[in-house]
Coordinates of C-alpha atoms and ligand atoms in Angstrom, one line a residue:
X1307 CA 113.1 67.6 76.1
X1308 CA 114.6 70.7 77.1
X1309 CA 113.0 74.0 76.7
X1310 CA 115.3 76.9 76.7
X1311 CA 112.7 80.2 77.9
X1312 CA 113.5 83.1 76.5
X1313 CA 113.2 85.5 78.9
X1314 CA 115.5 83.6 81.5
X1315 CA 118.4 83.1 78.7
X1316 CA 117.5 87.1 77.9
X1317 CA 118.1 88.3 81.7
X1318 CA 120.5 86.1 82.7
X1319 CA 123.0 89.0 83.4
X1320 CA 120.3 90.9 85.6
X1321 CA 120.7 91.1 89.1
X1322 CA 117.7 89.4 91.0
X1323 CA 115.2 92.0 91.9
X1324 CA 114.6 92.9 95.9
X1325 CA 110.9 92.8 95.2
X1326 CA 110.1 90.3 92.6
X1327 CA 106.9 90.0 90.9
X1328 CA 104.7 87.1 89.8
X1329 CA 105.7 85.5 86.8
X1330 CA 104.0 86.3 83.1
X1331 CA 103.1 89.5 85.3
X1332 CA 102.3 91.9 82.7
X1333 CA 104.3 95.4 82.8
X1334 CA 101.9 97.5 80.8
X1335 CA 101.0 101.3 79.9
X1336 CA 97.7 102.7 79.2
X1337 CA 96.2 105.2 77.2
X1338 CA 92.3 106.2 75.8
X1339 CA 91.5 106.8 72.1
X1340 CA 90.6 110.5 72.9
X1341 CA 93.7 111.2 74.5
X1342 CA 95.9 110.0 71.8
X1343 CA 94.9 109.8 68.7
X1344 CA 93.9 113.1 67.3
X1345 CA 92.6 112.4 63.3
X1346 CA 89.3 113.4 64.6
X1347 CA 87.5 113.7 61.6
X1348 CA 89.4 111.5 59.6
X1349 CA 88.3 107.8 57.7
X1350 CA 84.3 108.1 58.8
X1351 CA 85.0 109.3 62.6
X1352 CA 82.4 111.5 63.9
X1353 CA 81.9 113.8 66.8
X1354 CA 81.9 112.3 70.3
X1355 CA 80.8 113.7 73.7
X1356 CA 84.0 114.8 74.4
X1357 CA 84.8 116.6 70.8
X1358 CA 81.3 118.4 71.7
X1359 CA 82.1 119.2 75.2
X1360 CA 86.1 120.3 74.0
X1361 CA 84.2 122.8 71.4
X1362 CA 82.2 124.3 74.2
X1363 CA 83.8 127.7 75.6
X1364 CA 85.2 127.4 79.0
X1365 CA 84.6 123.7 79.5
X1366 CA 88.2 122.5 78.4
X1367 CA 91.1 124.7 80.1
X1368 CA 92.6 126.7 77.4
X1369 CA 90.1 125.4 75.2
X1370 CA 92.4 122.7 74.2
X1371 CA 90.8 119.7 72.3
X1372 CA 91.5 116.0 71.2
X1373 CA 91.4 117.4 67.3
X1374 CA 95.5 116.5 66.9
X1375 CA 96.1 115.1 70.4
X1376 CA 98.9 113.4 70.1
X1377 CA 99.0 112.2 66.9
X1378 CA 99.3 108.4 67.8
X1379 CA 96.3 107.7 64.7
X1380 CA 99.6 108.5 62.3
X1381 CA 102.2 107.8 64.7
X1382 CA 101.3 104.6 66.1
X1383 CA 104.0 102.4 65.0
X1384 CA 106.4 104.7 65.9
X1385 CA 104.8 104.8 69.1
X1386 CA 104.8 101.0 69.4
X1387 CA 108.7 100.5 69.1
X1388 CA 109.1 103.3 71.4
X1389 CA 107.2 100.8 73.8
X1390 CA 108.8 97.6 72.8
X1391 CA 112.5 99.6 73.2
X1392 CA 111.2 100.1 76.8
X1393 CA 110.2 96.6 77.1
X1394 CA 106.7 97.0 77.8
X1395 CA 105.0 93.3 77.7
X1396 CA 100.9 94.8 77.4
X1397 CA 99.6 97.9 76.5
X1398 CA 96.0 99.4 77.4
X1399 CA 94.3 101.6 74.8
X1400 CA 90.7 101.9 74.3
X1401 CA 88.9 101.6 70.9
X1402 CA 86.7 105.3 69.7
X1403 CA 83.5 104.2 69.7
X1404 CA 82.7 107.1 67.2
X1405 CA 85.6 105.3 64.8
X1406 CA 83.9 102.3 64.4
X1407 CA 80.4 102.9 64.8
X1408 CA 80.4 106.6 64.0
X1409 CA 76.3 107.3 65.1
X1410 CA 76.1 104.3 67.2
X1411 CA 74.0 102.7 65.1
X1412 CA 74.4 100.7 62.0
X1413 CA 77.4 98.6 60.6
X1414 CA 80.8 99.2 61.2
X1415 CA 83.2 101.2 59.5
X1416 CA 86.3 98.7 58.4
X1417 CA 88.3 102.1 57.9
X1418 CA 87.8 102.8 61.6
X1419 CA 88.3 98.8 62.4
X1420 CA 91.7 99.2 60.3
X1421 CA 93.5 101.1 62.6
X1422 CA 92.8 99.3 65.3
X1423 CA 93.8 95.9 63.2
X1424 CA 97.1 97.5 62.1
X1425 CA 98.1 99.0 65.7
X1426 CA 97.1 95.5 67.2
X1427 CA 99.2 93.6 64.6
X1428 CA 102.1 96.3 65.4
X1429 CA 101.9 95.5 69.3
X1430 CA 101.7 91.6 68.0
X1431 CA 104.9 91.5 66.4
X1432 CA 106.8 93.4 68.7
X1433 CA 105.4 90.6 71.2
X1434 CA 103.2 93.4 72.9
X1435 CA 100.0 91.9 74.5
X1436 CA 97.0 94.6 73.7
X1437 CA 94.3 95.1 76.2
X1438 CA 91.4 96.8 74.6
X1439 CA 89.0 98.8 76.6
X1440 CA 85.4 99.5 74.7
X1441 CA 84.4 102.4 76.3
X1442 CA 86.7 105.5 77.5
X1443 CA 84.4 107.9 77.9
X1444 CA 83.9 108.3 73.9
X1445 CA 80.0 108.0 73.5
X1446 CA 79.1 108.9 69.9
X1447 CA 77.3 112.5 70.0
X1448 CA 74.6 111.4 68.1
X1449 CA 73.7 108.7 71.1
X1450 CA 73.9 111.6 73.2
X1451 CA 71.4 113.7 71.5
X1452 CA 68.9 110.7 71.5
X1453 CA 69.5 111.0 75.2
X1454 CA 73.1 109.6 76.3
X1455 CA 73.8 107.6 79.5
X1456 CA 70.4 108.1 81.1
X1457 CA 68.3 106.7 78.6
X1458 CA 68.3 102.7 78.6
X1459 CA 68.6 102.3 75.0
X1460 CA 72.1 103.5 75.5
X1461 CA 73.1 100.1 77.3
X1462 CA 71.4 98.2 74.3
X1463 CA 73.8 100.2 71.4
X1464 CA 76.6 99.5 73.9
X1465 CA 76.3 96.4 73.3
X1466 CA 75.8 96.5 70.1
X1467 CA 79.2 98.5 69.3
X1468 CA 81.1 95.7 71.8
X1469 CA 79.7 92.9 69.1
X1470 CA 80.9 94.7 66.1
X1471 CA 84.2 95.3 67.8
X1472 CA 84.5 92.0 69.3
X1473 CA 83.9 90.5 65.7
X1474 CA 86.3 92.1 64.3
X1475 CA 89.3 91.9 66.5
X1476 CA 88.6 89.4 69.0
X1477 CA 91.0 87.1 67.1
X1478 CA 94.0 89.3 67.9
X1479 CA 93.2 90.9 71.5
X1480 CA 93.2 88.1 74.8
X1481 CA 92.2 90.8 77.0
X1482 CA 88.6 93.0 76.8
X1483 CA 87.6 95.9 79.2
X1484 CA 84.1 97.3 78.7
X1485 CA 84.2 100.5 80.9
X1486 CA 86.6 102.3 82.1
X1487 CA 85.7 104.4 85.2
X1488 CA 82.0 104.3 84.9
X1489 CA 81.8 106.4 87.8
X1490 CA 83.4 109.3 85.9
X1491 CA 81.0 108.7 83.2
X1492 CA 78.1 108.8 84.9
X1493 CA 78.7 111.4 88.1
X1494 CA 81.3 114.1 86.7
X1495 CA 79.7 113.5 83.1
X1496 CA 76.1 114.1 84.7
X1497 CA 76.5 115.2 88.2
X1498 CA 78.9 117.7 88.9
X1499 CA 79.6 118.3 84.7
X1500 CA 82.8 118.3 84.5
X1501 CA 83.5 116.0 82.4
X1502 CA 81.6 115.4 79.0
X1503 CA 78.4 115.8 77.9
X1504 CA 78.6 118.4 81.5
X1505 CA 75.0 117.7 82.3
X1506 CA 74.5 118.7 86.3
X1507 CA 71.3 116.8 87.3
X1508 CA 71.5 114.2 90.0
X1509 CA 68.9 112.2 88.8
X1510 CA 70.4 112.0 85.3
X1511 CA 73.5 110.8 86.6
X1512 CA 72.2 107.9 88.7
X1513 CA 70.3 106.9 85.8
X1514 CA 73.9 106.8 83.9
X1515 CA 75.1 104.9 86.6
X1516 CA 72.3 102.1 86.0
X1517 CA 72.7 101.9 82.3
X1518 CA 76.6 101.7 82.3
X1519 CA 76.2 98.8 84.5
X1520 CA 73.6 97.2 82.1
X1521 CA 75.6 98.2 79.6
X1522 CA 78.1 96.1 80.5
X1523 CA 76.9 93.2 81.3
X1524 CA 75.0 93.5 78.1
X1525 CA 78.8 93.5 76.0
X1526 CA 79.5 90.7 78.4
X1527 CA 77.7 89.1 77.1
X1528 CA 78.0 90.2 73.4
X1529 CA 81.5 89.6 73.8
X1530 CA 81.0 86.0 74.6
X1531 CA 79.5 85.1 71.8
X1532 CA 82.0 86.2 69.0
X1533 CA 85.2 86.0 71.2
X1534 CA 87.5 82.8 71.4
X1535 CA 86.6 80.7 74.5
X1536 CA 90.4 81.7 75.3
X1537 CA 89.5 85.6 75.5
X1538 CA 89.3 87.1 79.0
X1539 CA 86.9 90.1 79.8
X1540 CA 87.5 92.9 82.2
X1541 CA 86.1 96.3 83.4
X1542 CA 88.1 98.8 84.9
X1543 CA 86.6 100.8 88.1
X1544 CA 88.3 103.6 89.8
X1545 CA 87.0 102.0 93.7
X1546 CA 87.6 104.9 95.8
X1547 CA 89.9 103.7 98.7
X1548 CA 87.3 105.6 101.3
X1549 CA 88.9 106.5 104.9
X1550 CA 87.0 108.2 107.5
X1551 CA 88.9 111.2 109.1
X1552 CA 88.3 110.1 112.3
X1553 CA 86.6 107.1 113.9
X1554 CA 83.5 109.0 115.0
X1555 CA 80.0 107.0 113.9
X1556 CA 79.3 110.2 112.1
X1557 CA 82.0 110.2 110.0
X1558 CA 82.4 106.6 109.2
X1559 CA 78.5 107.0 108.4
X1560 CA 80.3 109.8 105.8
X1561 CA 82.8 106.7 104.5
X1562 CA 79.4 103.8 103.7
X1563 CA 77.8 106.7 102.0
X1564 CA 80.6 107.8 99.8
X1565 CA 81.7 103.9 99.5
X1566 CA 77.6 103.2 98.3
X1567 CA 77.6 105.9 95.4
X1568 CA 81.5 105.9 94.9
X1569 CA 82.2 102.0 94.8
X1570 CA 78.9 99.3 95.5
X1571 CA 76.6 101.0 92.8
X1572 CA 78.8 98.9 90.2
X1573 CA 80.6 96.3 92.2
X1574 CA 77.0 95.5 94.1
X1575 CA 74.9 94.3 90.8
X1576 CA 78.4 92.9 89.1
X1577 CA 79.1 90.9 91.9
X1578 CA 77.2 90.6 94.6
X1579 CA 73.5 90.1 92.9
X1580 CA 72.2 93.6 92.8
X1581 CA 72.0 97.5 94.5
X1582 CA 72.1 97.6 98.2
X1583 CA 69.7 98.8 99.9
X1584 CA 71.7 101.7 101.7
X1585 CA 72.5 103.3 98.6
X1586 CA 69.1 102.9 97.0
X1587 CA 67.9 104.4 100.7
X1588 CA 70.3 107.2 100.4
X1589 CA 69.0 108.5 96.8
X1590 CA 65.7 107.7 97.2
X1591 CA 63.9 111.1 97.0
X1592 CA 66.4 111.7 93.7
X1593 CA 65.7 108.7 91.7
X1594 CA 62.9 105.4 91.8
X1595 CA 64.5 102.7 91.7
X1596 CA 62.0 100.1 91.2
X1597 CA 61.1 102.1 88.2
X1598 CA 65.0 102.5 86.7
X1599 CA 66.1 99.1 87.7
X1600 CA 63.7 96.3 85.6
X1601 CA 63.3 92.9 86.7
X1602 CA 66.6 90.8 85.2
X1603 CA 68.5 93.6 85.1
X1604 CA 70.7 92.5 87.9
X1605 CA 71.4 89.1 86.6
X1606 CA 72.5 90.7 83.7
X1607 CA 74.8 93.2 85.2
X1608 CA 76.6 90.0 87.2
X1609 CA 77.2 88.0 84.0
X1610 CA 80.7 86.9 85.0
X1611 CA 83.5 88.0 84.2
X1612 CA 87.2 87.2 84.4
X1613 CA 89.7 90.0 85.4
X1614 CA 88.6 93.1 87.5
X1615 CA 91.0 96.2 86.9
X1616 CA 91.5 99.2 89.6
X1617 CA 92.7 102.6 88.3
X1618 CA 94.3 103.8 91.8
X1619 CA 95.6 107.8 92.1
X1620 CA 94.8 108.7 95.4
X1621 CA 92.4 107.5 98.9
X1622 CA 89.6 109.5 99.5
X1623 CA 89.3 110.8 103.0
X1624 CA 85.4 112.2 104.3
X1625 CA 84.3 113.0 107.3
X1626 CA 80.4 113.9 108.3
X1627 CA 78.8 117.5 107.1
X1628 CA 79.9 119.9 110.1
X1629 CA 78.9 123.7 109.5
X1630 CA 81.6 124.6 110.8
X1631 CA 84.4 123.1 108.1
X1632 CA 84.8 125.0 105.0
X1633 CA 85.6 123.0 102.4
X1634 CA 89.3 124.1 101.1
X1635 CA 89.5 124.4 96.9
X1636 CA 92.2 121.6 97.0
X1637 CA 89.4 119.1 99.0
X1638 CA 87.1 120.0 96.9
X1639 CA 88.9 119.0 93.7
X1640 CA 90.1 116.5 95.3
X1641 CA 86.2 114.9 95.6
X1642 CA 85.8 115.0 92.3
X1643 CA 88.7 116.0 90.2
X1644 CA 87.5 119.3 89.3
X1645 CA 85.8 122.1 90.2
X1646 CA 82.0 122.5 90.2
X1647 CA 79.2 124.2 92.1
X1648 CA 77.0 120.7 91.2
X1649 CA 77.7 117.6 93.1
X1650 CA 79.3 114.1 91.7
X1651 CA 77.9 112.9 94.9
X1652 CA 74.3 112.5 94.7
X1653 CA 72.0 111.6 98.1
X1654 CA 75.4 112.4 99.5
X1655 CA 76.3 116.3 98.5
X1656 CA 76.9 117.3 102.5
X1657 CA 80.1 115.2 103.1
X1658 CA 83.4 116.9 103.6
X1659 CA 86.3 115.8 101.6
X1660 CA 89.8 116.2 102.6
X1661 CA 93.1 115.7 101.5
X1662 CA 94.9 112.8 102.6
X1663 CA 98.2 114.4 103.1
X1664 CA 99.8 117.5 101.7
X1665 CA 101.9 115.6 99.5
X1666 CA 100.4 116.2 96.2
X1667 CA 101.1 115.7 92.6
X1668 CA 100.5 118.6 89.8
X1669 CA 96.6 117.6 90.3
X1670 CA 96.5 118.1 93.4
X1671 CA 96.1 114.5 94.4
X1672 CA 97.8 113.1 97.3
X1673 CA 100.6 110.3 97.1
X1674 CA 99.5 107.5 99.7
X1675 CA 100.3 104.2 97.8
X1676 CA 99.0 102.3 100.7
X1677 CA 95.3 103.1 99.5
X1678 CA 97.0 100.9 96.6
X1679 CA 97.5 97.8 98.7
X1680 CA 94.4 98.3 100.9
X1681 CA 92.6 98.5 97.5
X1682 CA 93.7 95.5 96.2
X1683 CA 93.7 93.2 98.8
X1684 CA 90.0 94.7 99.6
X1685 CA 89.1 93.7 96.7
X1686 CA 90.9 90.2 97.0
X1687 CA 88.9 89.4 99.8
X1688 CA 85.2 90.7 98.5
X1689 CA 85.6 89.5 94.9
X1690 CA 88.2 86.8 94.8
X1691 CA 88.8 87.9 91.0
X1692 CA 92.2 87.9 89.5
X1693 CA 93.3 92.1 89.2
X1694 CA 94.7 94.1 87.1
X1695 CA 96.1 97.8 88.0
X1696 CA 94.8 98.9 84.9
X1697 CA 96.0 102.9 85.6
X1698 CA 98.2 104.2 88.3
X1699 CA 100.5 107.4 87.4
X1700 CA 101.1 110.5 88.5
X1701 CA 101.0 114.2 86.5
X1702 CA 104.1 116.7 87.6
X1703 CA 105.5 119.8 85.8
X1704 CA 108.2 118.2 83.6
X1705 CA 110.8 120.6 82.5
X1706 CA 112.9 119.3 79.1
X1707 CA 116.6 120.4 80.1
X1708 CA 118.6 122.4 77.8
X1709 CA 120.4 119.0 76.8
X1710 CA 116.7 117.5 75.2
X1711 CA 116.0 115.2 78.4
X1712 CA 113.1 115.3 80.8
X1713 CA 114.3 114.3 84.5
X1714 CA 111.5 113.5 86.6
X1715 CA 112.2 112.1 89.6
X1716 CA 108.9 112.6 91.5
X1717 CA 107.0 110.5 88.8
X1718 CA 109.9 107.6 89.3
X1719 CA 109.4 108.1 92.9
X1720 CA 105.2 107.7 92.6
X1721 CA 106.0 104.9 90.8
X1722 CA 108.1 102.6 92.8
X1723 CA 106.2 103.8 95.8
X1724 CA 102.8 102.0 94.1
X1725 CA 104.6 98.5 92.6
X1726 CA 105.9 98.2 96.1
X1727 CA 102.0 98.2 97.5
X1728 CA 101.1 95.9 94.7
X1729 CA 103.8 93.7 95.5
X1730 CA 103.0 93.9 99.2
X1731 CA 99.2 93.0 98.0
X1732 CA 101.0 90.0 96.2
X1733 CA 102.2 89.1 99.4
X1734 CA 99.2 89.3 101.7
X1735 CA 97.2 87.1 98.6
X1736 CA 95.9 89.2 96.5
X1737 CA 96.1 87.7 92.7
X1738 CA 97.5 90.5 91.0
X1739 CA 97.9 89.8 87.5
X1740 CA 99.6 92.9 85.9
X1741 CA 100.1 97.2 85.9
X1742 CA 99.5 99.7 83.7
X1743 CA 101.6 102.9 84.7
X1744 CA 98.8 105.9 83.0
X1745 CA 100.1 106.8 81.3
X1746 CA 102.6 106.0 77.9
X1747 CA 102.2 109.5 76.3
X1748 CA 101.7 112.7 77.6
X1749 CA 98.2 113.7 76.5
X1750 CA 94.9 115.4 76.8
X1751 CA 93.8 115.5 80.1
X1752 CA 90.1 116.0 79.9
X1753 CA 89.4 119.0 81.5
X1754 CA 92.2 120.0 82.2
X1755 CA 93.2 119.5 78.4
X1756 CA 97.3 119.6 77.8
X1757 CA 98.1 121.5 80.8
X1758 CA 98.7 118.4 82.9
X1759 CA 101.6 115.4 81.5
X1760 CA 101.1 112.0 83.0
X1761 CA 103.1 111.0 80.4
X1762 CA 106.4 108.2 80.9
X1763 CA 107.3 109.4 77.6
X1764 CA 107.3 113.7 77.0
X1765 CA 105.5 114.4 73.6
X1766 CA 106.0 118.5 72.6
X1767 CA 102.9 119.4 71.4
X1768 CA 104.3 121.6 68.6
X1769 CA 106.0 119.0 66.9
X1770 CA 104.9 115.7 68.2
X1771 CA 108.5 114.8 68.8
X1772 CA 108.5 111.7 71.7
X1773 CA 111.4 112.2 74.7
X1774 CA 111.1 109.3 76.9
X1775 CA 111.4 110.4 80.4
X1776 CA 114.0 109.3 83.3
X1777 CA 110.9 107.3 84.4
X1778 CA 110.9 105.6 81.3
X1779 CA 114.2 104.4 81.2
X1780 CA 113.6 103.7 84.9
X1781 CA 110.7 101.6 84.5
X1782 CA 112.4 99.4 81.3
X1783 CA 114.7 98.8 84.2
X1784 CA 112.8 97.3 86.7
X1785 CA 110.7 95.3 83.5
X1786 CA 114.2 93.8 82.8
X1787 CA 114.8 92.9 86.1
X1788 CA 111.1 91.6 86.4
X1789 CA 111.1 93.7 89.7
X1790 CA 112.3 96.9 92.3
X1791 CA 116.1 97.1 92.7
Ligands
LIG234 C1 91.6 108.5 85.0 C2 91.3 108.3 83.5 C3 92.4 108.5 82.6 C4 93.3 109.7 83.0 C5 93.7 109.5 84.4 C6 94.6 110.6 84.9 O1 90.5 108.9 85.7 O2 90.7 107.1 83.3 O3 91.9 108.7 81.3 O4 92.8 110.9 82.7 O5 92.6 109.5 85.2

């Protein structure tokens, strides 16, 4: 019999790409509930850490929130055929925690499970495959003021939520992430406090740390139990790609320590049986580890799992606390993406951060897409998991011309610059499954609320209207062509 495939008859009139990728190689977008969806108090949502944090003077730059965001809760299928007209094969989005399970406790709301149904049955039809991330950062406020992220009976209503959720939807969504970025969760949301609930104690935030790992591998295992056998499950880690400024012992002693608190705290107890005993060494006198970390813990952070995803921006350069170096305010933002006299680093405050290079996007973060490959094929060769580049972008100050358009080169050049070091990872073996350019929509960028645009697609904020970037139509391109021209 002879099987005509669709996307060969589709693209038979498009030139071969130079740099080819895998195929079924899934050419995404992401984006988080918070960021998008505004409806904040609408169909049973409640408050969240970050509509608490948003509210709290001088926390969010221009005291911007995620009230309206962007809309996407009413706009969603308008959004969705702006993503199939670009040709988009996956999209990442993450569910509101506070939607479904609005005190994180209790039953879920099937108003808050609705939405989620109807934008997952919109991506369906338009032969979009969804990629649902649990947790972006959205902990019901209530949880919070029982105690948040430090207190262990967080992991346990984690998992709880991922059940629900899983329940409900599992029959429509092949892909599950439970976190995204713990790190940000537990060291800029309790460290430095930058990020919601803006707690600054180092303790706290290593405490975080440990019950967002047992939090996941609690939802792992939830998740296996009401998903199809067919489902995959995922968590996405920003792995900072550490460099040492120089090859000096003290400063490569600089690199393990920022690698232990930055990177092994999660990948150590997912995959590799448990905390090492550098990091545990280094934050000692902050935390008791024997104490936070129970017997079986471990085993149950390192349930299995089937797809690891990397959110790349930038490498992360350190070099050993000198007296004489003054941090700059770009380095320093650049260890933690914001500004803070508290640390995001704790045991490991002293090291000096620099910038990789001076080319920097409208964050301030360098553009060195070979961290991207080094990333990748690092984690090839410790974790021999199939990855996903679940976020990779770039913010720049888009202008809209007086014709309506937004040209933006620098984002198109970002872009190619980081699918070429994932297709030289391809090449050098590392199982590279899919990217998911961060972001679809201009959006709310945390702290730094609208100020910043990551978006392919412009959004003005006054009247919602979607302008797809030069990048946009840039990156259908190279979908259609499966590849860089
Ligand atoms: C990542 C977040 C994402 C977005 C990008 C720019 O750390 O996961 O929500 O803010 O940074």
């Amino acid at each position: 019999m002879t099987m005509t495939d669709p996307t060969t008859a589709a693209h038979a009139s498009v030139a071969a790409p130079r740099v080819a990728f895998p195929p079924g190689f899934a050419w995404g977008a992401a984006t988080a509930a918070y960021q998008i969806e505004g409806a904040a108090a609408e169909d049973g949502r409640t408050p969240s850490i970050w509509d608490a944090f948003a509210k709290t003077p001088g926390k969010v730059l221009n005291g911007d929130t995620g009230d309206v965001a962007v809309d996407h809760y009413h706009r969603f299928r308008e959004d969705v055929r702006l993503m199939a007209d670009l040709g988009l094969t996956s999209y990442r989005f993450s569910l509101s925690w506070p939607r479904i399970q609005p005190t994180g406790r209790g039953p879920a709301v099937e108003r808050g499970l609705d939405f989620y149904r109807a934008l997952v049955d919109t991506l369906l039809e338009h032969g979009i495959s969804p990629v649902a991330t649990l947790y972006h950062w959205d902990l019901p406020q209530d949880l919070e003021e029982a105690g948040g992220w430090p207190v262990r009976e967080t992991a346990y209503r984690f998992a709880e939520y991922a059940a629900l959720a899983g329940a409900a939807l599992g029959d429509r969504i092949p892909v599950w992430t439970t976190l995204n970025e713990p790190w940000c969760s537990a060291f800029l949301g309790y460290g430095s406090g930058v990020h919601a609930p803006g707690r600054t104690n180092p303790a706290d935030a290593l405490k975080a740390a440990h019950h967002l790992n047992l939090g996941h591998g609690l939802a792992v295992g939830a998740l296996r139990e009401v998903l199809p056998a067919s489902a995959k499950i995922a968590v996405s880690l920003n792995l900072h790609l550490v460099r040492p400024l120089t090859d000096a012992p003290e400063d490569r002693e600089a690199a393990r320590r920022i690698e232990a608190v930055g990177n092994r705290v999660w990948t150590g107890p997912m995959f590799k049986g448990g905390y090492d005993e550098d990091l545990k060494a280094d934050t000692a006198h902050i935390v008791d580890w024997d104490e936070l970390v129970r017997p079986g813990d471990e085993a149950e952070i390192g349930r299995p799992i089937d797809l690891l995803g990397l959110n790349y921006y930038n490498p992360t350069v350190v070099s050993a606390p000198n007296g004489a170096v003054v941090e700059t305010a770009e380095a320093a933002r650049n260890d933690g993406h914001g500004d803070s006299e508290f640390s995001c680093w704790p045991g490991s405050e002293d090291v000096v951060f620099h910038l990789a290079n001076d080319d920097v996007t409208a964050m301030g973060w360098p553009i060195d897409a070979s961290g991207l490959s080094d990333s990748l094929v690092g984690m090839h060769n410790d974790f021999g998991l199939p990855l996903l580049v679940t976020e990779n972008g770039a913010a720049f100050e888009d202008v809209v011309g007086p014709d309506g358009e937004v040209d933006d080169p620098e984002r198109v050049r970002y872009v190619e610059l980081h699918l070429q070091a994932v297709a030289d990872a391809i090449a050098a073996g590392a199982d590279v499954r899919g990217y998911y350019l961060w972001s679809f929509l201009d959006n709310f960028e945390w702290a730094y609320g609208y100020s910043k645009r990551f978006g392919i697609v412009h959004v003005d904020y006054d009247t919602q209207k979607r302008t797809p970037k030069s990048s946009a139509r840039w990156y259908a391109e190279v979908i259609r062509r499966g590849g860089l021209a």
